[in-house]
Coordinates of N, CA and C in Angstrom, one line a residue:
M357 N -37.7 56.9 -11.7 CA -38.1 55.7 -12.2 C -37.1 54.8 -11.7
S358 N -37.7 53.7 -11.5 CA -37.3 52.4 -11.5 C -36.2 52.1 -12.7
M359 N -35.4 50.9 -12.2 CA -34.4 50.3 -12.8 C -35.0 49.2 -14.0
T360 N -36.4 48.6 -15.0 CA -37.0 47.6 -14.6 C -36.8 47.4 -16.2
S361 N -37.3 46.6 -16.7 CA -36.8 46.3 -18.4 C -37.6 47.5 -19.1
P362 N -37.0 47.8 -20.4 CA -37.9 48.7 -21.3 C -39.0 48.4 -21.5
A363 N -40.0 49.3 -21.4 CA -41.0 49.1 -21.7 C -41.2 49.0 -23.1
I364 N -40.4 49.5 -24.1 CA -40.8 49.4 -25.5 C -38.9 49.0 -26.0
T365 N -39.2 47.9 -26.8 CA -37.1 47.8 -27.4 C -37.4 48.4 -28.4
F366 N -35.7 48.9 -28.4 CA -35.3 50.0 -28.9 C -34.1 49.1 -29.8
D367 N -34.4 49.0 -31.7 CA -32.8 48.3 -32.2 C -32.3 49.3 -32.6
R368 N -31.0 49.4 -31.7 CA -29.9 51.1 -31.9 C -29.4 50.1 -33.3
L369 N -29.0 49.2 -33.4 CA -28.6 48.9 -34.7 C -29.1 49.2 -36.2
A370 N -30.3 48.8 -36.0 CA -30.9 48.8 -37.2 C -31.5 50.7 -37.2
Y371 N -31.9 51.0 -36.2 CA -31.7 52.5 -36.0 C -30.4 53.2 -37.1
I372 N -29.5 52.5 -36.3 CA -27.8 53.5 -36.7 C -27.8 53.1 -38.6
D373 N -28.3 52.0 -38.8 CA -28.0 51.6 -40.0 C -28.9 52.6 -41.2
R374 N -30.5 52.8 -40.8 CA -31.1 53.8 -41.3 C -30.6 55.1 -41.9
L375 N -30.3 55.3 -40.3 CA -29.6 56.6 -40.6 C -28.6 56.8 -41.2
R376 N -27.5 55.8 -41.7 CA -26.3 55.3 -42.2 C -27.1 55.8 -44.3
E377 N -27.6 54.6 -43.7 CA -28.6 54.9 -45.2 C -29.6 56.3 -45.9
A378 N -29.7 56.6 -45.1 CA -30.4 58.4 -45.2 C -28.8 59.5 -45.1
G379 N -27.8 58.9 -45.2 CA -26.7 60.1 -45.3 C -26.2 60.5 -43.7
F380 N -26.4 59.8 -43.1 CA -25.7 60.1 -42.0 C -24.3 59.4 -41.7
D381 N -23.2 60.3 -41.3 CA -22.3 59.5 -40.9 C -22.1 58.6 -39.8
D382 N -21.6 57.9 -39.4 CA -21.3 56.7 -38.9 C -21.5 57.5 -37.0
K383 N -20.5 58.5 -36.8 CA -20.8 59.2 -35.6 C -22.1 59.7 -35.2
Q384 N -22.2 60.6 -36.0 CA -23.9 61.1 -36.3 C -24.9 59.9 -36.1
A385 N -24.6 59.2 -36.5 CA -25.8 58.1 -36.5 C -25.8 57.6 -35.0
R386 N -24.5 57.2 -34.8 CA -24.4 56.3 -33.3 C -24.6 57.8 -32.3
A387 N -24.9 59.1 -32.6 CA -24.7 60.0 -31.5 C -26.6 60.1 -31.3
Q388 N -26.8 60.4 -32.3 CA -28.7 60.3 -32.8 C -29.4 58.7 -31.9
A389 N -28.6 57.6 -32.2 CA -28.8 56.5 -31.6 C -28.8 56.6 -30.0
D390 N -28.4 57.1 -29.2 CA -27.5 56.7 -28.3 C -28.6 57.9 -27.7
A391 N -28.5 59.0 -28.2 CA -29.7 60.3 -27.7 C -31.1 59.8 -27.6
L392 N -31.3 59.3 -28.4 CA -32.8 58.5 -28.5 C -32.8 57.2 -27.7
D393 N -32.1 56.8 -28.0 CA -32.4 55.1 -26.7 C -32.0 55.8 -25.4
A394 N -31.2 57.2 -24.8 CA -31.8 57.2 -23.4 C -33.1 58.5 -23.3
A395 N -33.5 58.8 -24.3 CA -34.7 59.8 -24.0 C -35.7 58.4 -23.6
L396 N -35.8 57.8 -24.5 CA -36.6 56.6 -23.9 C -36.3 55.7 -23.1
R397 N -35.8 55.7 -22.5 CA -34.9 54.8 -21.2 C -35.7 55.2 -20.3
D398 N -35.1 56.9 -20.2 CA -35.8 57.9 -19.0 C -36.8 58.5 -19.0
S399 N -37.6 58.5 -20.5 CA -39.5 59.1 -20.3 C -40.4 58.2 -20.6
V400 N -40.2 56.3 -20.6 CA -41.2 55.9 -20.5 C -41.5 55.3 -19.4
A401 N -42.4 55.0 -18.8 CA -42.7 54.2 -17.6 C -43.2 53.0 -18.3
T402 N -42.6 52.4 -17.3 CA -42.7 50.8 -17.1 C -44.0 50.8 -16.4
K403 N -44.3 49.6 -17.2 CA -45.9 48.7 -16.0 C -45.1 48.7 -14.2
A404 N -43.9 48.4 -14.2 CA -43.8 48.6 -12.8 C -43.6 50.1 -12.3
D405 N -43.6 51.0 -13.0 CA -43.2 52.2 -12.1 C -44.5 52.5 -12.0
L406 N -45.4 52.4 -13.1 CA -47.1 52.6 -12.4 C -47.4 51.9 -11.8
R407 N -47.3 50.3 -11.5 CA -47.2 50.1 -10.5 C -47.1 50.2 -9.0
E408 N -46.0 51.2 -9.0 CA -45.1 51.7 -8.0 C -46.1 53.3 -7.4
A409 N -46.8 53.9 -8.4 CA -47.1 55.2 -8.2 C -48.3 54.8 -7.8
E410 N -49.4 53.8 -8.1 CA -50.5 53.4 -7.8 C -50.6 53.0 -6.6
L411 N -49.2 52.2 -6.1 CA -49.3 51.7 -4.3 C -49.3 52.9 -3.7
R412 N -48.1 54.3 -4.0 CA -48.0 55.3 -3.4 C -49.6 56.0 -3.2
L413 N -50.3 56.1 -4.4 CA -51.5 56.8 -4.4 C -52.7 56.2 -3.4
E414 N -52.5 54.8 -3.6 CA -53.3 54.0 -2.3 C -52.7 54.3 -1.1
T415 N -51.4 54.4 -0.7 CA -51.4 54.4 0.8 C -51.7 55.9 1.1
K416 N -51.7 56.7 -0.2 CA -52.0 58.2 0.2 C -53.5 58.4 0.6
I417 N -53.9 57.3 -0.2 CA -55.5 57.7 -0.2 C -56.2 57.0 1.1
E418 N -55.9 55.9 1.5 CA -56.3 55.2 2.8 C -56.2 55.9 4.2
T419 N -54.4 56.3 3.8 CA -54.3 57.6 5.0 C -55.1 58.9 5.2
T420 N -55.2 59.0 4.2 CA -56.3 60.6 4.0 C -58.2 59.8 4.4
A421 N -58.0 58.8 4.3 CA -59.3 58.7 4.6 C -59.4 58.7 5.6
A422 N -58.3 57.7 6.8 CA -58.1 57.5 8.1 C -58.3 58.6 8.8
N423 N -57.6 59.5 8.3 CA -57.4 61.0 8.7 C -59.0 61.5 8.5
L424 N -59.8 62.1 7.5 CA -61.1 62.1 7.7 C -62.3 61.6 9.0
R425 N -61.6 60.1 9.1 CA -62.4 59.3 9.7 C -62.2 60.0 11.0
A426 N -61.2 60.6 11.6 CA -60.5 60.8 13.1 C -61.5 62.4 13.3
D427 N -61.4 63.2 12.0 CA -62.1 64.5 12.2 C -63.4 64.2 12.5
I428 N -63.9 63.5 11.9 CA -65.3 63.3 11.5 C -65.8 62.9 13.4
A429 N -64.8 62.2 13.4 CA -65.7 61.5 14.7 C -65.3 62.7 15.9
R430 N -64.3 63.4 15.7 CA -63.9 64.2 17.0 C -64.7 65.4 16.6
W431 N -65.1 65.7 15.6 CA -66.6 66.9 15.3 C -68.0 66.5 15.8
L432 N -67.9 65.1 15.7 CA -69.3 64.5 16.1 C -69.3 64.7 17.7
F433 N -68.2 64.4 18.0 CA -67.9 63.8 19.6 C -68.5 65.4 20.1
A434 N -67.9 66.8 19.6 CA -68.0 67.7 20.3 C -69.1 68.5 19.6
A435 N -70.1 68.1 18.9 CA -71.4 68.5 18.8 C -72.4 67.8 19.6
V436 N -71.8 66.4 19.8 CA -73.0 66.0 20.9 C -72.7 66.7 22.1
V437 N -71.3 66.4 22.6 CA -71.5 67.5 23.8 C -71.8 68.8 24.1
A438 N -72.0 69.8 22.8 CA -72.1 70.7 22.5 C -73.7 70.9 22.9
I439 N -74.4 69.9 21.9 CA -76.1 69.9 22.1 C -76.3 68.9 23.1
G440 N -75.7 68.7 23.8 CA -75.9 67.8 25.4 C -75.8 68.9 26.8
G441 N -75.0 70.1 26.3 CA -75.2 70.9 27.2 C -75.9 71.8 26.8
L442 N -76.0 72.4 25.3 CA -77.9 72.9 25.6 C -78.7 72.6 25.9
V443 N -78.6 71.1 25.9 CA -80.0 70.7 26.3 C -80.1 71.0 27.4
L444 N -79.4 70.8 28.4 CA -79.3 71.0 30.0 C -79.7 71.9 30.2
A445 N -78.7 73.3 29.6 CA -79.4 74.6 29.7 C -80.8 74.8 29.8
A446 N -81.1 74.4 28.3 CA -82.6 74.5 28.5 C -83.4 73.9 29.3
I447 N -83.0 72.8 30.0 CA -83.7 71.9 30.6 C -83.9 73.2 32.1
K448 N -82.5 73.3 32.7 CA -82.7 74.2 33.6 C -83.3 75.5 33.4
F449 N -83.2 76.2 32.6 CA -83.7 77.5 31.8 C -85.3 77.3 32.3
V450 N -85.6 76.2 31.7 CA -87.6 76.0 31.7 C -87.9 75.7 33.1
K451 N -86.8 75.4 34.3 CA -87.8 74.6 35.5 C -87.4 76.2 36.5

């Protein structure tokens, strides 16, 4: 993921205060806050992350569509040549 502004805000100090009020000591409260802060930063996709993924997918789709068009054109050309050959063979056979 890219390093952009976080998708959600996390008030570490308020979280630490709540943990202290619930009976956690300072060291435990800070460790919990650090772990939660890291998890939020590492696992939440931002709008920029989503846009980057969207652009990559659009590029892949466009490339795949171009490849499919090229494949269809090749098959169509081969079919026309084959049909032309069959028509010529049929004409020679009929004569």
